[in-house]
Coordinates of C-alpha atoms in Angstrom, one line a residue:
Chain L
M158 CA -26.7 13.3 -25.7
S159 CA -25.5 10.5 -23.5
V160 CA -25.9 6.9 -24.4
S161 CA -28.6 6.2 -21.8
D162 CA -30.6 9.3 -23.0
M163 CA -30.5 7.9 -26.5
F164 CA -31.8 4.5 -25.3
I165 CA -34.5 6.1 -23.2
A166 CA -35.7 8.0 -26.3
L167 CA -35.7 4.8 -28.4
Q168 CA -37.5 2.9 -25.7
G169 CA -40.2 5.6 -25.8
V170 CA -40.5 5.2 -29.6
L171 CA -40.8 1.4 -29.3
T172 CA -43.4 1.6 -26.6
A173 CA -45.5 4.0 -28.7
D174 CA -45.2 1.6 -31.5
Q175 CA -46.4 -1.3 -29.3
D176 CA -49.4 0.8 -28.3
I177 CA -50.4 1.3 -31.9
R178 CA -50.1 -2.4 -32.6
E179 CA -52.3 -3.1 -29.6
E180 CA -55.0 -0.8 -30.8
I181 CA -54.8 -2.3 -34.3
R182 CA -55.1 -5.8 -32.9
K183 CA -58.3 -4.9 -31.1
V184 CA -60.0 -3.6 -34.2
V185 CA -58.7 -6.6 -36.3
Q186 CA -60.3 -8.9 -33.7
A187 CA -63.7 -7.3 -34.2
L188 CA -63.2 -7.5 -38.0
E189 CA -62.4 -11.2 -37.7
Q190 CA -65.6 -11.7 -35.7
T191 CA -67.7 -10.0 -38.4
A192 CA -65.9 -12.0 -41.1
R193 CA -66.8 -15.2 -39.3
E194 CA -70.4 -14.2 -39.1
I195 CA -70.6 -13.5 -42.8
L196 CA -68.9 -16.8 -43.5
T197 CA -71.4 -18.7 -41.4
L198 CA -74.2 -17.0 -43.2
L199 CA -72.8 -17.8 -46.6
Q200 CA -71.9 -21.4 -45.7
G201 CA -75.7 -22.0 -45.8
V202 CA -75.6 -22.2 -49.6
H203 CA -73.9 -25.6 -49.5
Q204 CA -76.9 -27.2 -47.9
G205 CA -79.6 -28.6 -50.1
A206 CA -82.3 -26.1 -48.9
G207 CA -79.8 -23.2 -49.1
F208 CA -79.9 -23.1 -52.9
Q209 CA -83.4 -21.6 -52.9
D210 CA -82.7 -18.5 -51.0
I211 CA -79.3 -17.4 -52.2
P212 CA -80.4 -13.8 -52.9
K213 CA -81.7 -13.5 -49.4
K214 CA -78.4 -14.8 -47.9
C215 CA -76.5 -12.4 -50.1
Q216 CA -78.6 -9.5 -49.0
K217 CA -78.0 -10.4 -45.3
A218 CA -74.3 -10.6 -46.0
R219 CA -74.3 -7.2 -47.6
E220 CA -75.9 -5.8 -44.4
H221 CA -73.0 -7.3 -42.4
F222 CA -70.6 -5.6 -44.7
G223 CA -72.0 -2.4 -43.3
T224 CA -70.5 -3.4 -40.0
V225 CA -67.2 -4.1 -41.8
R226 CA -67.2 -0.6 -43.2
T227 CA -67.5 1.0 -39.8
Q228 CA -64.8 -1.2 -38.4
M229 CA -62.6 -0.3 -41.3
E230 CA -63.2 3.3 -40.6
S231 CA -62.0 2.8 -37.0
L232 CA -59.0 0.8 -38.1
K233 CA -57.9 3.7 -40.3
T234 CA -57.7 6.0 -37.4
K235 CA -55.4 3.8 -35.4
F236 CA -52.2 4.5 -37.2
P237 CA -50.6 7.2 -39.4
A238 CA -52.0 6.9 -43.0
D239 CA -48.6 6.8 -44.6
Q240 CA -47.4 3.8 -42.6
Y241 CA -49.8 1.3 -44.1
Y242 CA -47.2 -1.3 -44.8
R243 CA -45.6 -1.0 -41.5
F244 CA -48.6 -2.6 -39.8
H245 CA -49.8 -4.5 -42.9
E246 CA -49.2 -7.9 -41.3
H247 CA -51.8 -7.3 -38.6
W248 CA -54.8 -7.1 -41.0
R249 CA -53.5 -8.9 -44.0
F250 CA -55.2 -12.2 -43.1
V251 CA -58.6 -10.7 -42.2
L252 CA -58.5 -8.5 -45.3
Q253 CA -57.9 -11.5 -47.6
R254 CA -60.8 -13.3 -45.9
L255 CA -63.1 -10.3 -46.4
V256 CA -62.1 -10.0 -50.1
F257 CA -63.1 -13.7 -50.4
L258 CA -66.4 -13.1 -48.7
A259 CA -67.2 -10.1 -50.9
A260 CA -66.2 -11.9 -54.0
F261 CA -68.3 -14.9 -53.0
V262 CA -71.4 -12.7 -52.5
V263 CA -70.8 -10.9 -55.8
Y264 CA -70.4 -14.3 -57.5
L265 CA -73.6 -15.7 -56.1
E266 CA -75.5 -12.6 -57.2
S267 CA -74.1 -12.1 -60.7
E268 CA -71.7 -15.0 -61.4
T269 CA -69.0 -12.6 -62.2
L270 CA -65.6 -11.8 -60.7
V271 CA -65.7 -8.8 -58.4
T272 CA -63.3 -6.1 -59.5
R273 CA -60.7 -4.8 -57.2
E274 CA -62.5 -1.4 -57.1
A275 CA -65.8 -3.0 -56.3
V276 CA -64.3 -5.0 -53.3
A277 CA -62.7 -1.9 -52.0
E278 CA -66.0 -0.1 -52.2
I279 CA -67.8 -3.0 -50.4
L280 CA -65.2 -2.9 -47.6
G281 CA -65.2 0.9 -47.4
I282 CA -61.6 1.3 -48.4
E283 CA -59.6 2.6 -51.4
A284 CA -58.3 0.6 -54.4
D285 CA -55.5 3.0 -54.9
R286 CA -52.6 3.4 -52.6
E287 CA -52.4 7.2 -53.1
R288 CA -55.8 7.8 -51.6
G289 CA -55.4 6.2 -48.2
F290 CA -56.1 2.8 -46.6
H291 CA -56.2 0.6 -49.7
L292 CA -56.5 -3.0 -50.8
D293 CA -53.1 -4.4 -51.7
I294 CA -53.2 -6.3 -55.0
E295 CA -51.7 -9.4 -53.5
D296 CA -54.4 -9.5 -50.8
Y297 CA -57.0 -9.1 -53.5
L298 CA -55.6 -12.0 -55.5
S299 CA -55.3 -14.2 -52.5
G300 CA -59.0 -13.6 -51.7
V301 CA -59.9 -14.5 -55.2
L302 CA -58.0 -17.8 -55.0
T303 CA -59.9 -18.6 -51.8
L304 CA -63.1 -18.0 -53.9
A305 CA -61.9 -20.7 -56.4
S306 CA -61.7 -23.4 -53.7
E307 CA -65.1 -22.4 -52.4
L308 CA -66.6 -22.7 -55.8
A309 CA -65.1 -26.1 -56.3
R310 CA -66.9 -27.2 -53.2
L311 CA -70.1 -25.4 -54.4
A312 CA -70.0 -27.3 -57.7
V313 CA -70.0 -30.7 -55.8
N314 CA -72.8 -29.6 -53.5
S315 CA -75.0 -28.2 -56.2
V316 CA -74.9 -31.5 -58.0
T317 CA -76.0 -33.2 -54.7
A318 CA -78.8 -30.6 -54.5
G319 CA -79.9 -31.5 -58.0
D320 CA -78.7 -28.3 -59.7
Y321 CA -76.8 -29.7 -62.7
S322 CA -76.3 -26.5 -64.6
R323 CA -74.3 -24.6 -62.0
P324 CA -71.2 -26.7 -62.2
L325 CA -70.9 -25.9 -65.9
R326 CA -71.1 -22.2 -65.2
I327 CA -68.6 -22.5 -62.4
S328 CA -66.3 -24.4 -64.7
T329 CA -66.4 -21.6 -67.3
F330 CA -65.7 -19.1 -64.6
I331 CA -62.8 -20.9 -63.0
N332 CA -61.2 -21.6 -66.4
E333 CA -61.3 -17.9 -67.1
L334 CA -59.8 -17.2 -63.7
D335 CA -57.1 -19.8 -64.3
S336 CA -56.2 -18.1 -67.6
G337 CA -56.1 -14.8 -65.8
F338 CA -53.7 -16.1 -63.2
R339 CA -51.5 -17.6 -65.9
L340 CA -50.8 -14.1 -67.1
L341 CA -49.1 -13.2 -63.8
N342 CA -45.4 -13.7 -63.1
L343 CA -45.6 -14.6 -59.5
K344 CA -42.6 -14.6 -57.1
N345 CA -42.0 -17.6 -54.9
D346 CA -44.1 -16.2 -52.1
S347 CA -47.3 -17.0 -50.3
L348 CA -49.4 -15.9 -53.2
R349 CA -47.6 -18.2 -55.5
K350 CA -48.2 -21.1 -53.0
R351 CA -51.9 -20.4 -53.0
Y352 CA -52.0 -20.1 -56.8
D353 CA -50.4 -23.6 -57.0
G354 CA -53.6 -24.8 -55.3
L355 CA -55.8 -23.4 -58.0
K356 CA -55.1 -26.3 -60.4
Y357 CA -56.6 -28.7 -57.9
D358 CA -59.8 -26.7 -57.8
V359 CA -59.9 -26.6 -61.6
K360 CA -59.4 -30.3 -61.7
K361 CA -62.1 -31.0 -59.1
I362 CA -64.6 -28.9 -61.1
E363 CA -63.6 -30.6 -64.4
E364 CA -64.3 -34.0 -62.7
V365 CA -67.8 -32.9 -61.7
V366 CA -68.5 -31.6 -65.2
Y367 CA -67.1 -34.9 -66.6
D368 CA -69.4 -36.9 -64.4
L369 CA -72.4 -34.9 -65.5
S370 CA -71.6 -35.1 -69.2
I371 CA -71.0 -38.9 -69.4
R372 CA -74.4 -39.3 -67.9
G373 CA -76.0 -36.8 -70.1
L374 CA -77.0 -34.8 -67.1
N375 CA -75.6 -31.5 -68.4
K376 CA -78.0 -31.5 -71.4
E377 CA -80.9 -32.3 -69.3
A378 CA -80.0 -29.5 -66.9
T379 CA -79.9 -26.8 -69.5
V380 CA -83.3 -27.8 -70.7
G381 CA -84.8 -28.5 -67.4
V382 CA -83.6 -25.5 -65.5
G383 CA -86.3 -23.1 -66.7
G384 CA -89.1 -25.4 -65.7
E385 CA -87.6 -26.2 -62.3
K386 CA -87.4 -22.6 -61.0
Chain K
G290 CA -52.1 -54.0 -69.1
S291 CA -55.4 -53.0 -70.5
G292 CA -56.6 -51.8 -67.0
G293 CA -53.7 -49.3 -66.9
F294 CA -54.5 -48.1 -70.4
R295 CA -58.1 -47.5 -69.6
K296 CA -57.2 -45.6 -66.4
R297 CA -54.8 -43.4 -68.3
K298 CA -57.5 -42.7 -70.9
H299 CA -59.9 -41.8 -68.2
D300 CA -57.4 -39.4 -66.6
N301 CA -56.7 -37.8 -69.9
F302 CA -60.2 -37.0 -70.8
P303 CA -60.7 -33.9 -68.6
H304 CA -57.5 -32.5 -69.8
G305 CA -58.6 -32.7 -73.4
Q306 CA -61.8 -31.0 -72.6
R307 CA -60.0 -28.3 -70.7
R308 CA -57.8 -27.5 -73.6
E309 CA -61.0 -27.0 -75.7
E310 CA -62.4 -24.7 -73.1
K311 CA -59.2 -22.7 -72.7
E312 CA -59.6 -21.6 -76.3
N313 CA -63.1 -20.3 -75.4
V314 CA -61.6 -17.8 -72.9
N315 CA -62.0 -14.5 -74.6
P316 CA -58.6 -12.8 -74.3
S317 CA -60.2 -9.3 -74.3
S318 CA -62.8 -10.0 -71.6
A319 CA -63.1 -7.7 -68.6
L320 CA -61.5 -10.3 -66.4
M321 CA -58.5 -10.8 -68.7
T322 CA -58.0 -7.1 -69.2
S323 CA -57.9 -6.6 -65.4
F324 CA -55.4 -9.4 -65.0
K325 CA -53.2 -7.9 -67.6
S326 CA -53.1 -4.7 -65.6
F327 CA -52.4 -6.8 -62.5
Q328 CA -49.5 -8.4 -64.3
L329 CA -48.0 -5.0 -65.0
E330 CA -48.5 -3.8 -61.5
L331 CA -46.9 -6.9 -59.9
D332 CA -44.0 -6.9 -62.3
T333 CA -43.3 -3.3 -61.6
R334 CA -43.4 -3.9 -57.9
H335 CA -41.1 -7.0 -58.2
D336 CA -38.6 -5.2 -60.4
K337 CA -38.4 -2.3 -57.9
Y338 CA -37.9 -4.8 -55.1
E339 CA -35.1 -6.6 -57.0
R340 CA -33.3 -3.3 -57.7
L341 CA -33.5 -2.4 -54.0
V342 CA -32.1 -5.8 -53.0
K343 CA -29.2 -5.3 -55.3
L344 CA -28.5 -1.8 -53.9
S345 CA -28.8 -3.1 -50.4
R346 CA -26.2 -5.8 -51.1
D347 CA -23.9 -3.2 -52.6
I348 CA -24.4 -1.1 -49.5
T349 CA -23.6 -4.0 -47.2
I350 CA -20.4 -4.9 -49.1
E351 CA -19.1 -1.4 -49.1
S352 CA -19.9 -0.9 -45.5
K353 CA -18.2 -4.1 -44.5
R354 CA -15.1 -3.0 -46.4
T355 CA -15.2 0.3 -44.6
I356 CA -15.3 -1.5 -41.3
F357 CA -12.3 -3.7 -42.3
L358 CA -10.4 -0.5 -43.2
L359 CA -11.3 1.1 -39.9
H360 CA -9.9 -1.9 -38.0
R361 CA -6.5 -1.0 -39.4
F362 CA -6.7 2.3 -37.6
T363 CA -4.6 1.8 -34.5
S364 CA -3.1 5.1 -33.6
A365 CA -0.6 4.4 -36.3
P366 CA 1.1 7.3 -38.1
N367 CA -1.3 6.9 -41.0
G368 CA -4.3 7.2 -38.8
E369 CA -5.6 10.4 -40.4
D370 CA -5.3 8.9 -43.9
I371 CA -7.3 5.9 -42.9
L372 CA -10.1 8.1 -41.4
N373 CA -10.1 10.2 -44.6
E374 CA -10.3 7.1 -46.7
S375 CA -13.1 5.7 -44.7
E376 CA -15.0 9.0 -45.2
V377 CA -14.6 8.7 -48.9
K378 CA -15.9 5.1 -48.8
L379 CA -18.9 6.1 -46.7
D380 CA -19.7 8.9 -49.1
A381 CA -19.8 6.2 -51.8
V382 CA -22.2 4.2 -49.6
R383 CA -24.3 7.3 -49.1
R384 CA -24.5 7.7 -52.9
K385 CA -26.0 4.2 -53.1
I386 CA -28.4 5.1 -50.3
K387 CA -29.4 8.1 -52.3
Q388 CA -30.4 5.8 -55.2
V389 CA -32.5 3.8 -52.7
A390 CA -34.2 7.0 -51.6
Q391 CA -34.8 7.9 -55.2
E392 CA -36.4 4.5 -55.8
L393 CA -38.6 5.1 -52.8
I394 CA -40.0 8.5 -53.8
G395 CA -43.7 8.4 -53.6
E396 CA -43.7 4.9 -52.2
D397 CA -44.4 3.5 -48.7
M398 CA -40.9 2.9 -47.4
Y399 CA -42.1 0.0 -45.3
Q400 CA -43.4 -1.9 -48.3
F401 CA -39.8 -2.4 -49.4
H402 CA -38.3 -2.3 -46.0
R403 CA -37.3 -6.0 -46.1
A404 CA -35.2 -5.4 -49.2
I405 CA -33.1 -2.6 -47.8
S406 CA -33.0 -3.3 -44.1
P407 CA -29.8 -5.5 -44.1
G408 CA -27.9 -2.8 -46.0
L409 CA -29.1 0.0 -43.8
Q410 CA -28.1 -2.0 -40.7
E411 CA -24.6 -2.5 -42.1
Y412 CA -24.3 1.2 -42.9
V413 CA -25.3 2.1 -39.3
E414 CA -22.6 -0.3 -38.1
A415 CA -20.0 1.3 -40.3
V416 CA -20.9 4.9 -39.7
S417 CA -21.2 4.5 -35.9
F418 CA -17.9 2.7 -35.8
Q419 CA -16.2 5.5 -37.6
Y420 CA -18.0 8.0 -35.3
F421 CA -16.8 6.1 -32.3
I422 CA -13.2 6.1 -33.5
K423 CA -13.4 9.8 -34.1
T424 CA -15.3 11.0 -31.0
R425 CA -15.4 8.0 -28.6
S426 CA -19.1 8.3 -28.3
L427 CA -22.3 6.9 -29.8
I428 CA -23.8 8.4 -32.9
S429 CA -27.5 9.1 -32.5
V430 CA -30.2 8.0 -35.0
E431 CA -30.9 11.7 -35.7
E432 CA -27.3 12.3 -36.6
I433 CA -27.4 9.4 -39.0
N434 CA -30.6 10.5 -40.6
K435 CA -29.2 14.0 -41.0
Q436 CA -26.5 12.7 -43.3
L437 CA -29.1 10.9 -45.4
I438 CA -30.9 14.0 -46.7
F439 CA -30.0 14.3 -50.4
T440 CA -30.4 17.2 -52.8
A441 CA -30.4 16.9 -56.6
E442 CA -27.0 18.3 -57.3
D443 CA -26.1 16.2 -60.3
R444 CA -26.4 18.0 -63.7
E445 CA -28.4 15.2 -65.2
E446 CA -31.0 15.3 -62.5
T447 CA -31.4 19.0 -62.5
T448 CA -32.0 19.1 -66.2
N449 CA -34.5 16.3 -65.8
T450 CA -36.5 18.1 -63.1
T451 CA -36.5 21.5 -64.8
S452 CA -37.8 20.0 -68.0
N453 CA -40.4 18.0 -66.1
S454 CA -42.0 20.5 -63.9
H455 CA -41.4 23.8 -62.2
D456 CA -43.9 23.5 -59.5
K457 CA -42.1 20.6 -57.7
Q458 CA -39.4 22.9 -56.4
P459 CA -37.8 21.2 -53.4
H460 CA -35.4 18.7 -54.9
T461 CA -34.5 17.1 -51.7
W462 CA -35.4 13.7 -50.5
S463 CA -34.3 11.7 -47.5
L464 CA -34.2 8.2 -46.2
K465 CA -34.9 7.6 -42.6
V466 CA -33.2 4.8 -40.7
T467 CA -35.9 3.2 -38.6
P468 CA -35.2 2.9 -34.8
V469 CA -35.1 -0.9 -35.1
D470 CA -32.5 -0.8 -37.9
Y471 CA -30.5 1.6 -35.8
L472 CA -30.7 -0.7 -32.8
L473 CA -29.7 -3.7 -34.7
G474 CA -26.8 -1.8 -36.3
V475 CA -25.6 -0.6 -33.0
A476 CA -25.8 -4.2 -31.6
D477 CA -23.5 -5.3 -34.5
L478 CA -21.2 -2.4 -33.7
T479 CA -20.5 -3.9 -30.3
G480 CA -19.0 -6.9 -32.0
E481 CA -16.6 -4.6 -33.9
L482 CA -15.7 -2.8 -30.7
M483 CA -14.8 -6.1 -29.1
R484 CA -12.5 -6.9 -32.0
L485 CA -11.0 -3.5 -31.7
C486 CA -10.4 -4.0 -28.0
I487 CA -8.5 -7.3 -28.5
S488 CA -6.5 -6.0 -31.4
S489 CA -5.6 -2.8 -29.6
V490 CA -4.1 -4.8 -26.8
G491 CA -2.1 -6.6 -29.4
N492 CA -0.7 -3.3 -30.4
G493 CA 0.4 -2.4 -26.8
D494 CA -2.4 0.1 -26.3
I495 CA -3.7 -0.5 -22.8
D496 CA -6.0 2.5 -22.4
T497 CA -8.4 1.7 -25.2
P498 CA -9.7 -1.6 -23.6
F499 CA -10.8 0.3 -20.5
E500 CA -12.5 3.0 -22.5
L501 CA -14.2 0.3 -24.6
S502 CA -15.4 -1.7 -21.7
Q503 CA -16.9 1.5 -20.3
F504 CA -18.6 2.3 -23.6
L505 CA -19.9 -1.2 -24.1
R506 CA -21.3 -1.4 -20.6
Q507 CA -23.3 1.8 -21.4
I508 CA -24.7 0.2 -24.6
Y509 CA -25.5 -3.0 -22.8
D510 CA -27.3 -1.1 -20.1
G511 CA -29.3 0.6 -22.8
F512 CA -30.3 -2.6 -24.4
T513 CA -31.3 -4.2 -21.2
F514 CA -33.4 -1.1 -20.6
I515 CA -35.2 -1.7 -23.8
G516 CA -35.4 -5.4 -23.0
N517 CA -38.4 -7.1 -24.7
T518 CA -40.2 -3.9 -25.7
G519 CA -38.3 -4.1 -29.0
P520 CA -38.9 -6.7 -31.7
Y521 CA -37.6 -10.2 -31.5
E522 CA -34.4 -9.5 -33.5
V523 CA -33.3 -7.0 -30.9
S524 CA -33.6 -9.4 -28.0
K525 CA -31.8 -12.0 -30.0
K526 CA -28.8 -9.7 -30.4
L527 CA -28.7 -9.1 -26.7
Y528 CA -27.2 -12.5 -26.2
T529 CA -24.3 -11.9 -28.5
L530 CA -23.9 -8.5 -27.0
K531 CA -23.5 -10.0 -23.6
Q532 CA -20.7 -12.3 -24.9
S533 CA -18.9 -9.4 -26.5
L534 CA -19.1 -7.5 -23.2
A535 CA -17.8 -10.4 -21.2
K536 CA -14.8 -10.8 -23.5
V537 CA -13.9 -7.1 -23.2
E538 CA -14.4 -7.1 -19.4
N539 CA -12.2 -10.2 -19.1
A540 CA -9.6 -8.5 -21.2
C541 CA -9.6 -5.5 -18.8
Y542 CA -9.5 -7.8 -15.8
T543 CA -6.4 -9.6 -17.2
L544 CA -4.8 -6.3 -18.0
K545 CA -5.4 -5.0 -14.5
V546 CA -4.2 -8.1 -12.7
R547 CA -1.3 -9.0 -14.8
G548 CA -0.5 -5.9 -16.7
S549 CA 2.0 -4.7 -14.1
E550 CA 3.8 -8.0 -14.1
I551 CA 4.2 -8.6 -17.8
P552 CA 6.5 -6.6 -20.0
K553 CA 4.4 -4.7 -22.5
H554 CA 5.8 -6.5 -25.5
M555 CA 4.5 -9.8 -24.2
L556 CA 1.0 -8.7 -23.5
A557 CA -0.2 -9.6 -26.9
D558 CA 0.8 -13.3 -26.3
V559 CA -1.0 -13.4 -23.0
F560 CA -4.1 -12.1 -24.7
S561 CA -4.0 -14.4 -27.7
T562 CA -4.1 -17.4 -25.4
K563 CA -6.7 -15.9 -23.3
T564 CA -9.1 -15.2 -26.2
E565 CA -8.5 -18.6 -27.6
L566 CA -9.7 -20.0 -24.3
I567 CA -12.9 -18.0 -24.4
D568 CA -13.5 -19.1 -28.0
Q569 CA -13.2 -22.7 -26.9
D570 CA -15.7 -22.2 -24.2
E571 CA -18.2 -20.9 -26.6
G572 CA -17.7 -23.8 -28.9
L573 CA -18.6 -26.2 -26.1
S574 CA -21.7 -24.4 -24.8

C-alpha cells in the first residue's frame, strides 16, 4: 500500500468520524432544548405563588422527560454502542443537566435523593455500563451537586414565601449529602472542583436555619405547618 | 476588640450546630450506603487509570530508547546487530502493551484513552522508524495492530484461565491503535527522519537524504490531504512537519549544488554550519 493510499484511507475514517459527531450534535441540541424547557418549568417553584402547585409542576416536568426518553433513544442509534466514551464529551454537559433536573423533581416530590438507577430510568438509559448507553457515575454526581446549589437557593426563597419548615428539611438533606461526598476520594478534576462548591451551599443553608432559629421561627413553623396547608 | 470577638462568635455558631447535625447522619442510611458503593467504584476506576498511566510512561521511555538505538544504525558493520537489538527492545514494549490490553479487557478503551495515548504514539513512532530503516516504506496502521494481538502463552495465565472457566476459550486479546494516535505517531516519525537525514550526511552517505526527502514529501502530502478533517492535534503537528521537510529539502539542495565541489570528507562540516543557520532562523521567528 502506498503512502498516499494509506492517507486516503485514514481520511475516509476521519470523515466518517466527523459525520457521526455531527449527528450526535444535532440530537444533543434537541436534548438541550428540552432540558431548558424543564428548567424553566421548575424555576417556578422559587416564586411565592409557585410553592402551592409544586406537585403540578413536577407532573408536567415528568411529561417532558418523556420527550427526553425518545431523544435519548435516537441518540443511542447515532454511534456504535461500544464507543460510548469516544463521544462522551458531546453529551456530558446535557446529561449532567438532566440528572440535576430529574433529581430536583424527585426531591420536590419526595424530599429524597434520587438513586442512580432511578435517574437512569427517568432518562430512559441504563445505570450499568454493560447494558448499553449508561449514566456515568461522575455525571450522576455532578448533577447531584447542581441540585445542592439549587436547594440552597430554594431554602432562601421558601423563607421569603413564608414556608419556615422547608429550610430545616433541606438542611438535613444537604448535610447527609455532604457526609456522602466526604466518603469519596476525588481526583483533582472537574467533579472535585464542583464538590468544592458544596461547602458554600451547606454554609448558605446553615445561615438560613440560623436566622430562623434565633427568631424562634423554626418552632413556630413546625407547629404551624399543619394548619397552614 | 470586642466587636471582633462578637463577630467571630457569630461565625462560629453555625459550625457548632453543624457538628451536632453531622452526628445525626445515619451511617447506614440508603444515601450513605450508595455513596459507599460510589467510593468503591471511583477508587477502582482511578486505580486502573493510574496503573495505565504508569504503563504508558514505561512504554514511552522504552520506545524513546529504541529510537535512540536506531539512530546509531548507519550502514555500519554492526547494522544487523542494532536492528536485532531494537527488535528485542520493541518486544519488551509490546509486552507492556499486552499488560495494557489486559487492563482494558471488558472496558471501554476510550474511557482510558487519555492515560495510554502518549505511550501508544511513541510506540508508533519507534515501530514505524524501525520499519522504515528495514524496508524504506511506511508501516500501515493495520500492520501495527496486527502485532498487537496477544495470546495467553504464559504458564501463569493459562493455569489461571483453565481454573477459572472452560467456556471462555479464546485467550486472545488485542489493542487497537486509533487512527489519530497513528497519525500523531507518524508525524513524530518525520522529526526522527529529519535527524537521520542530517546525521547520515555526516557519515558521508549522500543517497539517504534524497530517499528521505522523497519519503517525507509523500507523508507531507498525505497530511495536507487530511488537512483539518483530523483533530486539532494533527493540524498542530503539520507545522513542525513542514519545518522538518524544509530542513531535509535544503540539505538535498546543498548536496546537489555543492556536493560535486566539496570533497566527501568535508561534507559534514558544510552541513553542520548549514543546520546551525536553520536553527538560528527558527529561534528568531
